[in-house]
Coordinates of C-alpha atoms in Angstrom, one line a residue:
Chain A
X27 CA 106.7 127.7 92.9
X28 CA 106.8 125.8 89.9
X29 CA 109.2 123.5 90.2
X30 CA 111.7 124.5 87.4
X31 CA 115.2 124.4 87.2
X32 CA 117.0 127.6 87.2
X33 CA 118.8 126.9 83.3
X34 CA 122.5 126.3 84.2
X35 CA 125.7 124.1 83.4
X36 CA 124.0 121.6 85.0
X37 CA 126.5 119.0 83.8
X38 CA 129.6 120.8 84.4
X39 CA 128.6 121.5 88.4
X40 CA 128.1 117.6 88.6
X41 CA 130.9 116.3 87.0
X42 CA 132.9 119.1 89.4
X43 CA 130.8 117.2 92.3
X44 CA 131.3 113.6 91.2
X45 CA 135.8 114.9 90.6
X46 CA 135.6 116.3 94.0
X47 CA 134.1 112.6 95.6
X48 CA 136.6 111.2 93.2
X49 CA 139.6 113.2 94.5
X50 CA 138.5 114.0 98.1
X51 CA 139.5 118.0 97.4
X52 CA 136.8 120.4 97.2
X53 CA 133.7 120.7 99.0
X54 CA 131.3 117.3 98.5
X55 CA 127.6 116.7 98.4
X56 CA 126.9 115.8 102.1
X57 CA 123.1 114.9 103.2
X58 CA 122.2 116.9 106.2
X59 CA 125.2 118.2 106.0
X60 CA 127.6 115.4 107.6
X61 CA 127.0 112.0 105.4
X62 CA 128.4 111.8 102.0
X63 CA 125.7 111.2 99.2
X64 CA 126.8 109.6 95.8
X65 CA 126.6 112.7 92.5
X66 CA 123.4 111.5 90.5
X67 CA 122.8 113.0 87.4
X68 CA 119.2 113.1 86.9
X69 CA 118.0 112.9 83.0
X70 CA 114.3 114.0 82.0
X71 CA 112.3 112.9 79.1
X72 CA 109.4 114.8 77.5
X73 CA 107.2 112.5 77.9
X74 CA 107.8 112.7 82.3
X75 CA 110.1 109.6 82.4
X76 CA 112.9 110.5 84.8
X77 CA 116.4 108.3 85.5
X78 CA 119.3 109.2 87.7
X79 CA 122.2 107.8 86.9
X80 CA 125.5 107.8 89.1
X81 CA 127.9 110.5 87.8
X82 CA 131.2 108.8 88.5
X83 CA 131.3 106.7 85.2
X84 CA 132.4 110.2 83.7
X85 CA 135.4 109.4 85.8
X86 CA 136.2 105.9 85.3
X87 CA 139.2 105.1 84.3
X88 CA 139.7 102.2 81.2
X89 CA 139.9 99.0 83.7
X90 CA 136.0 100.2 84.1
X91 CA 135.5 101.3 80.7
X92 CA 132.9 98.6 78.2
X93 CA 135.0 96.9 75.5
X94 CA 133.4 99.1 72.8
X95 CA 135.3 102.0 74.2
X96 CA 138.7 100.2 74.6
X97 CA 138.2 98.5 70.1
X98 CA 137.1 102.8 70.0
X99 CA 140.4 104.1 71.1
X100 CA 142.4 101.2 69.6
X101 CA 141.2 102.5 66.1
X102 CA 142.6 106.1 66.4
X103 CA 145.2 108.1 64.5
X104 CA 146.4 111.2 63.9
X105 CA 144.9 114.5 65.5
X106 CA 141.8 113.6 67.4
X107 CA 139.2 115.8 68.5
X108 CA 137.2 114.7 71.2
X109 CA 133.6 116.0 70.5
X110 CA 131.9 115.7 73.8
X111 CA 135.1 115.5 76.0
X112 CA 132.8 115.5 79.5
X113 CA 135.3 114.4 81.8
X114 CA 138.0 113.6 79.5
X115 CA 138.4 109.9 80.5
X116 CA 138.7 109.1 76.7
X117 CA 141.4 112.1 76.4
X118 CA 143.4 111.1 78.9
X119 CA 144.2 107.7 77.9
X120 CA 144.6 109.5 74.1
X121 CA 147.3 111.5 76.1
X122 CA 149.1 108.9 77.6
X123 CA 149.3 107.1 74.5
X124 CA 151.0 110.1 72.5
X125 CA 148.0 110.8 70.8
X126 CA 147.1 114.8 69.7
X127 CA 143.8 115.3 71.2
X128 CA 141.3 118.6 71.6
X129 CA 139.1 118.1 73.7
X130 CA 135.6 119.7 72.5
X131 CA 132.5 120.6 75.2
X132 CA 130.1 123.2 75.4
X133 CA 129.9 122.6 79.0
X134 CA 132.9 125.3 80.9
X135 CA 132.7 123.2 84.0
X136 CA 133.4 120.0 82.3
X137 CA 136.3 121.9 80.7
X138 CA 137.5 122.7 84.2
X139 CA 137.2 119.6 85.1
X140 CA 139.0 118.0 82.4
X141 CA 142.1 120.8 82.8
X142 CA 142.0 119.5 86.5
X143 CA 142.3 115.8 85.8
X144 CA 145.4 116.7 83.4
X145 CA 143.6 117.3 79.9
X146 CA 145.7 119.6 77.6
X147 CA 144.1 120.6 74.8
X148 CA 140.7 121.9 75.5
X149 CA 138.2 123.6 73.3
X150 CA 134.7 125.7 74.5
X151 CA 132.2 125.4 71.7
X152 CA 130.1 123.4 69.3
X153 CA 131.4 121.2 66.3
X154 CA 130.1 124.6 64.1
X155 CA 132.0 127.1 66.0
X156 CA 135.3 124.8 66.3
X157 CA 135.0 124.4 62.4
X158 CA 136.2 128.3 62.0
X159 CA 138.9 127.7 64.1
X160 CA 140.9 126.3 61.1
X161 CA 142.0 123.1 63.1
X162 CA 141.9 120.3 61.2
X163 CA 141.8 116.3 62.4
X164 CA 142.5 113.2 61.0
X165 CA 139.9 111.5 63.4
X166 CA 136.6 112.4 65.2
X167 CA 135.3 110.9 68.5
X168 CA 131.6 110.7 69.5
X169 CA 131.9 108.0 72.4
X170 CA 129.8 107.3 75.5
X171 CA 126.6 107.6 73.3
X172 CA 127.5 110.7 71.9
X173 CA 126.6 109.5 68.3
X174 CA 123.5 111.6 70.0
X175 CA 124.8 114.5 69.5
X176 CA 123.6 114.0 65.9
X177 CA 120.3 115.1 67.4
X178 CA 118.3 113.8 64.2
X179 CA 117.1 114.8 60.3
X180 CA 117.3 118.7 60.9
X181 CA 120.3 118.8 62.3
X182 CA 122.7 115.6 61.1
X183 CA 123.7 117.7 57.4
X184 CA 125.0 120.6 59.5
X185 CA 126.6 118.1 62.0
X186 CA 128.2 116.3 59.4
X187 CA 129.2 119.2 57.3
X188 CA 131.3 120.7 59.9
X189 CA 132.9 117.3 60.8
X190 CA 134.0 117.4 57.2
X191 CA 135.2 121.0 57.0
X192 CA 137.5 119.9 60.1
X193 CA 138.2 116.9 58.3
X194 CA 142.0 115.9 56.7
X195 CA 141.6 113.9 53.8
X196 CA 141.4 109.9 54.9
X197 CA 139.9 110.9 58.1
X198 CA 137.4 108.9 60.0
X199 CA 134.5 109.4 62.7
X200 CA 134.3 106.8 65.2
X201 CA 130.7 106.7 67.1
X202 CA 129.3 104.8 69.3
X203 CA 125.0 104.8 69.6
X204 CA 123.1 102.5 71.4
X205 CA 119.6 100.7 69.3
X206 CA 116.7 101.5 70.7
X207 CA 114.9 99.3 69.1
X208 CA 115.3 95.7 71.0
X209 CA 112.6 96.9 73.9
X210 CA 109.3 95.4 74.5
X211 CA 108.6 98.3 77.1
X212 CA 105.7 100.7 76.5
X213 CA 107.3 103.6 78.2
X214 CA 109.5 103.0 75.6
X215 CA 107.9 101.5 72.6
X216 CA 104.9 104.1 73.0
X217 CA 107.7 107.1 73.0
X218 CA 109.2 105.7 69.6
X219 CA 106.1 105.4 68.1
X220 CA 104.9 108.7 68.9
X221 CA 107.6 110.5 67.9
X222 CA 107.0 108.9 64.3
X223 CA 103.4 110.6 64.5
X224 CA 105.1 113.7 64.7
X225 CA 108.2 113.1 61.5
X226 CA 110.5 112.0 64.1
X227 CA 112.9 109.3 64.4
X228 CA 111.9 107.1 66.7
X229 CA 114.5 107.2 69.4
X230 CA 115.1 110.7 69.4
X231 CA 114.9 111.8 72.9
X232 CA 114.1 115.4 74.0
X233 CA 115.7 115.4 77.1
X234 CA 117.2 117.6 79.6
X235 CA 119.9 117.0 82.5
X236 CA 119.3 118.3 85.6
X237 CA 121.4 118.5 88.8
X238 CA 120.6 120.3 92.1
X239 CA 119.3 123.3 91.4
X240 CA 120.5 124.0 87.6
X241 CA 118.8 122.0 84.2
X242 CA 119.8 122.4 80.7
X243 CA 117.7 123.7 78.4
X244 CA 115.7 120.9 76.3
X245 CA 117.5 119.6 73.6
X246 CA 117.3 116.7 71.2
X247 CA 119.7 113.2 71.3
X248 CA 119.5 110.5 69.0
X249 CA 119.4 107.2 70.0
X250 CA 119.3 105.4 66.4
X251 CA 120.0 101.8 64.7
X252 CA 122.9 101.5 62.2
X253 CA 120.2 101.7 59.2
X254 CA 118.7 105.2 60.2
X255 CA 122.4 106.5 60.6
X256 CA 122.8 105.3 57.2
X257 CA 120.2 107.3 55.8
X258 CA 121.3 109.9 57.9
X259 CA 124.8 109.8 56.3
X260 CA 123.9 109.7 53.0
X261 CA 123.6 112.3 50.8
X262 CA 126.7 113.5 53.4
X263 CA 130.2 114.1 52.7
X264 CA 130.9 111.2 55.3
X265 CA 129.7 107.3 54.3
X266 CA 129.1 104.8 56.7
X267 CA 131.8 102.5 56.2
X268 CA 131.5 99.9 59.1
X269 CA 129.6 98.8 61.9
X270 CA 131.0 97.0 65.2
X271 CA 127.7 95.9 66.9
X272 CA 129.7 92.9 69.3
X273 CA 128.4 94.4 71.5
X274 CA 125.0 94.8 70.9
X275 CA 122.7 96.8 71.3
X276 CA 126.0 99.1 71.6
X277 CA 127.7 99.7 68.8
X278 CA 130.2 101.5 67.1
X279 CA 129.9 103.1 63.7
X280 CA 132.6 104.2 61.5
X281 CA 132.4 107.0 58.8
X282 CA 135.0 107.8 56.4
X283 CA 134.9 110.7 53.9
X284 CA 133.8 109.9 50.6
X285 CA 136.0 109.7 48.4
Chain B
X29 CA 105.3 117.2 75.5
X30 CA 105.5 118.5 78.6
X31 CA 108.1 116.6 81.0
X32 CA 105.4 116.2 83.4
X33 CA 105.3 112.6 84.9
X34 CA 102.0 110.2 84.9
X35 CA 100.8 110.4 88.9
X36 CA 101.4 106.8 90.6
X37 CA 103.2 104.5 93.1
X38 CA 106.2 105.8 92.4
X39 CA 107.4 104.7 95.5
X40 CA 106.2 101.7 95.9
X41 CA 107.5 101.0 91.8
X42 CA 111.1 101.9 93.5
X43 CA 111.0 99.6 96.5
X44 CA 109.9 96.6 94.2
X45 CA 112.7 97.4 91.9
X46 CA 115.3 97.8 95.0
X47 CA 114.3 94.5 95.8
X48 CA 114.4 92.9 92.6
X49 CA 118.1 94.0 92.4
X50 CA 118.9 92.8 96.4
X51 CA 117.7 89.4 95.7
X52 CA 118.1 88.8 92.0
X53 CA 114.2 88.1 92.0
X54 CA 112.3 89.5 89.0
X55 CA 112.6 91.8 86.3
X56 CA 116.1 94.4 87.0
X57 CA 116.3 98.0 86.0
X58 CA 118.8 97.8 82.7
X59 CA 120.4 100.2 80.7
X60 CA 120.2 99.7 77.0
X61 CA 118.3 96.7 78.2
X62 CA 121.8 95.0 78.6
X63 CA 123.7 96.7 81.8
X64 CA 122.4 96.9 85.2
X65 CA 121.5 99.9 86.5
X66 CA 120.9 100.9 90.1
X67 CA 117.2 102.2 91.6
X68 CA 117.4 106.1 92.2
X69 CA 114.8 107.6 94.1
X70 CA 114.3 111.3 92.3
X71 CA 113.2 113.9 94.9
X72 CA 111.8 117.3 93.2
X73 CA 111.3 120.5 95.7
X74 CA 109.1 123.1 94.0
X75 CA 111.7 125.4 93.9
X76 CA 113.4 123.5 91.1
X77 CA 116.2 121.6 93.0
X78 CA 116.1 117.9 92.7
X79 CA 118.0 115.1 94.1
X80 CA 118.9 111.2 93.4
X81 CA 118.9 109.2 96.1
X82 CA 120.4 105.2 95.7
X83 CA 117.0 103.3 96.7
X84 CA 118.9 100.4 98.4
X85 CA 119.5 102.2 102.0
X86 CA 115.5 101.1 102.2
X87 CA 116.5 97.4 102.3
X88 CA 119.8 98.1 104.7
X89 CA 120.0 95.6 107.4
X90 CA 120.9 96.9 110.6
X91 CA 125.0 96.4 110.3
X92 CA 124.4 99.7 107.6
X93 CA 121.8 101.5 109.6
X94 CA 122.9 104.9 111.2
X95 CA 123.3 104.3 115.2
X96 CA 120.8 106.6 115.9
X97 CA 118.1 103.6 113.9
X98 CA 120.1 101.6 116.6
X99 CA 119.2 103.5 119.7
X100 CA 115.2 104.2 118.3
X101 CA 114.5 100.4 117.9
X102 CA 116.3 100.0 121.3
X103 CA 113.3 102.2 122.7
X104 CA 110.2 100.2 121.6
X105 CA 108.2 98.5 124.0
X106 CA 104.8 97.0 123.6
X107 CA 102.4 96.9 120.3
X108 CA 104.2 98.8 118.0
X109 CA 102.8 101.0 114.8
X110 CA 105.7 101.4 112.1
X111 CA 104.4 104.9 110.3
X112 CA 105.4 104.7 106.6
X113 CA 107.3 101.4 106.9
X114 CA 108.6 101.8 103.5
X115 CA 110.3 98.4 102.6
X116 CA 110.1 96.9 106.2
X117 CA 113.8 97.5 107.4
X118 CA 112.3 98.4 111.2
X119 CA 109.9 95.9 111.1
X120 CA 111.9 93.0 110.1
X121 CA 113.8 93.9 113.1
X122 CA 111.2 93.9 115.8
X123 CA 109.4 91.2 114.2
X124 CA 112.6 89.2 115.1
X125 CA 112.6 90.5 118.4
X126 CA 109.7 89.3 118.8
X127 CA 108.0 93.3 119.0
X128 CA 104.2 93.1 117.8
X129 CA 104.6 95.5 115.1
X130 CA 102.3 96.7 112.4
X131 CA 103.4 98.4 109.2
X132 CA 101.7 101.1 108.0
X133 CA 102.0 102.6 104.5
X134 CA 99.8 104.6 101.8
X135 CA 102.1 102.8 99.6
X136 CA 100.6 99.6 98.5
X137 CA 103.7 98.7 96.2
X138 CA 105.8 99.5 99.4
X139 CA 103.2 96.9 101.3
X140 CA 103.6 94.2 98.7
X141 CA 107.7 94.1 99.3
X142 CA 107.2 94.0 103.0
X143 CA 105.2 91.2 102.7
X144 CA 107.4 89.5 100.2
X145 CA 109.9 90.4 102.9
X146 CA 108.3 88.6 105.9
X147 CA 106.8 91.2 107.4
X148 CA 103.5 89.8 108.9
X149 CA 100.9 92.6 110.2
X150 CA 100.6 95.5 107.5
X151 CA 98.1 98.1 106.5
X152 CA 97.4 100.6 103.8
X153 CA 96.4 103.7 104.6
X154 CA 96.9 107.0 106.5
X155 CA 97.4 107.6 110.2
X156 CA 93.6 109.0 110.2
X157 CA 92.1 106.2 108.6
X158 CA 93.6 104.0 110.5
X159 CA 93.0 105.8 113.7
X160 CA 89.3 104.4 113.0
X161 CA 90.1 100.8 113.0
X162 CA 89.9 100.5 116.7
X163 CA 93.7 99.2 117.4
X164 CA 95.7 100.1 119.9
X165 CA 99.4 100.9 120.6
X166 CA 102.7 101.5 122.9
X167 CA 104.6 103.0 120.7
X168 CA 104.5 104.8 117.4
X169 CA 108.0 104.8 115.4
X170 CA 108.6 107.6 112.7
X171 CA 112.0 106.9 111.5
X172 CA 113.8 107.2 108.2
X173 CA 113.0 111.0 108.9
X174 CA 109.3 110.5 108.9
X175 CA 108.6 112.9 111.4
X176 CA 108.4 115.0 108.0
X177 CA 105.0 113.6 107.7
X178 CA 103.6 115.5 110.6
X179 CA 103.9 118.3 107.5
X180 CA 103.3 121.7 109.4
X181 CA 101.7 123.5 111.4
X182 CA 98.3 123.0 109.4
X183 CA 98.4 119.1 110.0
X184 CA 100.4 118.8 113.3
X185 CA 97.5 119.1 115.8
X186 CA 95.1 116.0 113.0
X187 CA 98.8 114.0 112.6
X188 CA 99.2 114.0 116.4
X189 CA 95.6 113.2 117.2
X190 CA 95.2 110.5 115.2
X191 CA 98.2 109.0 117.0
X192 CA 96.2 109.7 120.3
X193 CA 92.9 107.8 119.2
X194 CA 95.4 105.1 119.1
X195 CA 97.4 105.1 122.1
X196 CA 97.0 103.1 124.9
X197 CA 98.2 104.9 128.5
X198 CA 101.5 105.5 128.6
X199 CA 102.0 105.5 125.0
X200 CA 105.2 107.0 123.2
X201 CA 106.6 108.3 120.0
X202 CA 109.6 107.6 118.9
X203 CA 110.4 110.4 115.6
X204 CA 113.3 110.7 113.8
X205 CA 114.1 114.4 112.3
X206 CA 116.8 116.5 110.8
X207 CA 117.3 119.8 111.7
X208 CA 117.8 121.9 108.5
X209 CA 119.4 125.4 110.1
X210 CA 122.7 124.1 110.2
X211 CA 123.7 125.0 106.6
X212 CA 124.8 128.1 104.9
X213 CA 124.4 127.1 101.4
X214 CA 122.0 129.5 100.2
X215 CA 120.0 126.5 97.8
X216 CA 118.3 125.7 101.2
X217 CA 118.5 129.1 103.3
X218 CA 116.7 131.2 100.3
X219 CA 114.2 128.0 100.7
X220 CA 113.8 128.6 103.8
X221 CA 113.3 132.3 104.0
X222 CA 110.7 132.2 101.2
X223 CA 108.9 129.5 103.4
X224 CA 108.8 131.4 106.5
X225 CA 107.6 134.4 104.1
X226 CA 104.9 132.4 103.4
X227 CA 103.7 131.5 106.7
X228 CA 105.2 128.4 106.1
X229 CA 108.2 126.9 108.6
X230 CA 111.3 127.0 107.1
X231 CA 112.0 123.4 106.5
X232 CA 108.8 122.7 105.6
X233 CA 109.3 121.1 102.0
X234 CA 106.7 120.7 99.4
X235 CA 108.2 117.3 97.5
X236 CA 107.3 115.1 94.9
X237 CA 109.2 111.6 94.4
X238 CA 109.5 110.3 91.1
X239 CA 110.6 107.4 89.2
X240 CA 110.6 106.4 85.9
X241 CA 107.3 107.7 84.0
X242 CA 105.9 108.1 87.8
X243 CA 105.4 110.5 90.3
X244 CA 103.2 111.3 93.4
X245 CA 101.3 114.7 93.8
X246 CA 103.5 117.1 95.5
X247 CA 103.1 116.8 99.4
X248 CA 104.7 119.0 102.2
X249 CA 107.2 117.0 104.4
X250 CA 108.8 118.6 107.1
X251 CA 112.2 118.7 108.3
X252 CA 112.4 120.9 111.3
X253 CA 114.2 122.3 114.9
X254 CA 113.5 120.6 118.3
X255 CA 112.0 123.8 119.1
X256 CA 109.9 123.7 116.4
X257 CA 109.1 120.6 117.0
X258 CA 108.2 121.4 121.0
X259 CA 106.0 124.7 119.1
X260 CA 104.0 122.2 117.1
X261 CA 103.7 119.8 119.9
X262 CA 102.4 121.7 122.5
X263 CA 98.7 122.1 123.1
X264 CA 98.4 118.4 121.3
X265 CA 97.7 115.2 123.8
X266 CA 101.8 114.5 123.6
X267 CA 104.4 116.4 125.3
X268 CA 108.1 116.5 124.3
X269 CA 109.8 114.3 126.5
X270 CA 113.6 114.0 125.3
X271 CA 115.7 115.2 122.3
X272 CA 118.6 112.6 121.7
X273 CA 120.9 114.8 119.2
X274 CA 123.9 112.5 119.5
X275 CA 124.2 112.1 116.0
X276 CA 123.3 115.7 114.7
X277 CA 121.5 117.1 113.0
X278 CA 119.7 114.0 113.3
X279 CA 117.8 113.5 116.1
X280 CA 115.4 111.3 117.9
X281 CA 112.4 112.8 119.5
X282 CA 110.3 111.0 122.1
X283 CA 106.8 112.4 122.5
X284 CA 104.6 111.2 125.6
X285 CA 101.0 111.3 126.2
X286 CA 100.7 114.3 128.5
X287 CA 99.3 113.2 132.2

């Protein structure tokens, strides 16, 4: 055997795991069967680094939340579309504010999850495929480090293009990234720089999630500074209009359409 | 790139983390450089499923230990050989008790937090190896489910004599194991079947552990039955003496030196 995941919604099954330990309903992840084991999602790197990382975060509600996601909600308005909805911890308290929110995953189990937990508008697809819906939003949401989801060069002017087809005039993108850049450590340092070597930004990741038995299929997710999202945005129809790094190395990045 | 990791202590790398982040000694695991973030112990089968395990149950003291830990230590008499002592939980016990116990480990990270722990007598190596040192022991303790290490029925009958070049008369075993054939998810009876298809026992797991950029060659480690246990036992210098399945599946299995 080779040791390879069977390809999957790896990240749906956990974040149905980590509601079920949340909720106590449903079956739970049990060690030999009888004592009750946390939900770790367990990220890979190309390069063999590995990190699991407790799943119930998805879950947390805002008295848990970082202060960059409470100054992220506090600046939205109008329809909101929630790219990257997960659990829908960001949706919810959208909802219970009176907010319209769609919440937007290609991950069915995270939907399910997020219809469980009380989410009502709920979208299966990418940014691209939700742009021929027709819906349009007056703001965009790419929180808990889904600025990623920007994957890099190739793929940012097709990312931003169909955040701007969805876009009402005045709208905004609220991010939030991480810089990658503040480390000393080789495993990561040496990773940056050899992704360079091959016309890459430096913190792109090629990663995979991987739970149990299921993985996702490689993909790419950009962990960037504020200046390469700046050349990534120009040239867009979106301009980088501000950055909030308080709480650095977290940030969050606003765009607004140009002009 | 290839996802594989770089072959190390990846053990031993966990442990010294774990114990950076119990005693607030040393460099900490962060996220984004900024956050804490907890050790996870990543353990890939070779069919593809993988687990995270919290690292910190290898520093529990004995208020968190499971009560079947309890009733093992309870058993020891005499010199003592703690098999894969991992980050000395067991030994610091019986060293208190005032047990002459030595800690053995192929992990020499795992050896350097026992002795930043306090644990006196340790040495690196296998059972085998040490077998040829001349030293002699009462009892043997495999807990933490380290009966796994006797592997299968290819290394049972060298596992088990190596212990026996190093008993003295009316030596014991004390080995904690799980038995796996309680479940019906199909994850681990599929595993099973296609192990016994093999030749192989049906719990018998080939595992890697990884951390980080780290992991170790994959290694068989088994989890079996009682009676398969007794099957690998017999014709060996030991005899199955008592199964204590109070807390199943887990169980503690005493092995004596037979007449």
């Amino acid at each position: 055997m080779t040791g390879e995941p069977r390809i999957g919604d790896a990240y749906g099954e956990l974040l149905r795991d980590a509601l079920a330990v949340a909720t106590g309903v449903g079956p739970r992840p049990l060690a030999g069967g009888r004592l009750p084991r946390p939900v770790i999602e367990v990220i890979e790197r190309d390069d063999g680094l590995i990190n699991g990382v407790p799943a119930a975060h998805y879950l947390d509600g805002p008295q848990d939340w970082q202060p960059h996601d409470h100054r992220a909600v506090d600046r939205v308005r109008g329809d909101t579309l929630d790219i990257g909805v997960g659990a829908g911890r960001i949706a919810l308290l959208l909802q219970a504010r009176g907010v319209p929110v769609t919440g937007l995953d290609v991950s069915p189990g995270a939907l399910q999850v997020c219809r469980r937990r009380g989410v009502r508008d709920l979208v299966h697809g990418t940014v691209d495929a939700h742009a021929a819906s027709g819906r349009r939003y007056d703001t965009f949401l790419l929180l808990g480090n889904n600025l990623g989801l920007i994957e890099g060069r190739e793929r940012a002017p097709a990312f931003l293009a169909a955040l701007a087809a969805m876009a009402r005039p005045g709208a905004q993108v609220i991010a939030q990234g991480t810089d990658p850049y503040g480390t000393r450590d080789p495993v990561h340092t040496g990773y940056h720089e050899d992704n360079r070597r091959r016309g890459r930004l430096g913190g792109q990741l090629r990663l995979r999630l991987r739970y149990r038995e299921l993985g996702t299929p490689w993909f790419d997710y950009l962990v960037c500074s504020p200046d390469e999202l700046a050349e990534l945005v120009s040239g867009s129809e979106w301009r980088l209009a501000e950055v909030d790094d308080r709480d650095a190395p977290y940030y969050l990045a606003t765009l607004r359409l140009s002009a």
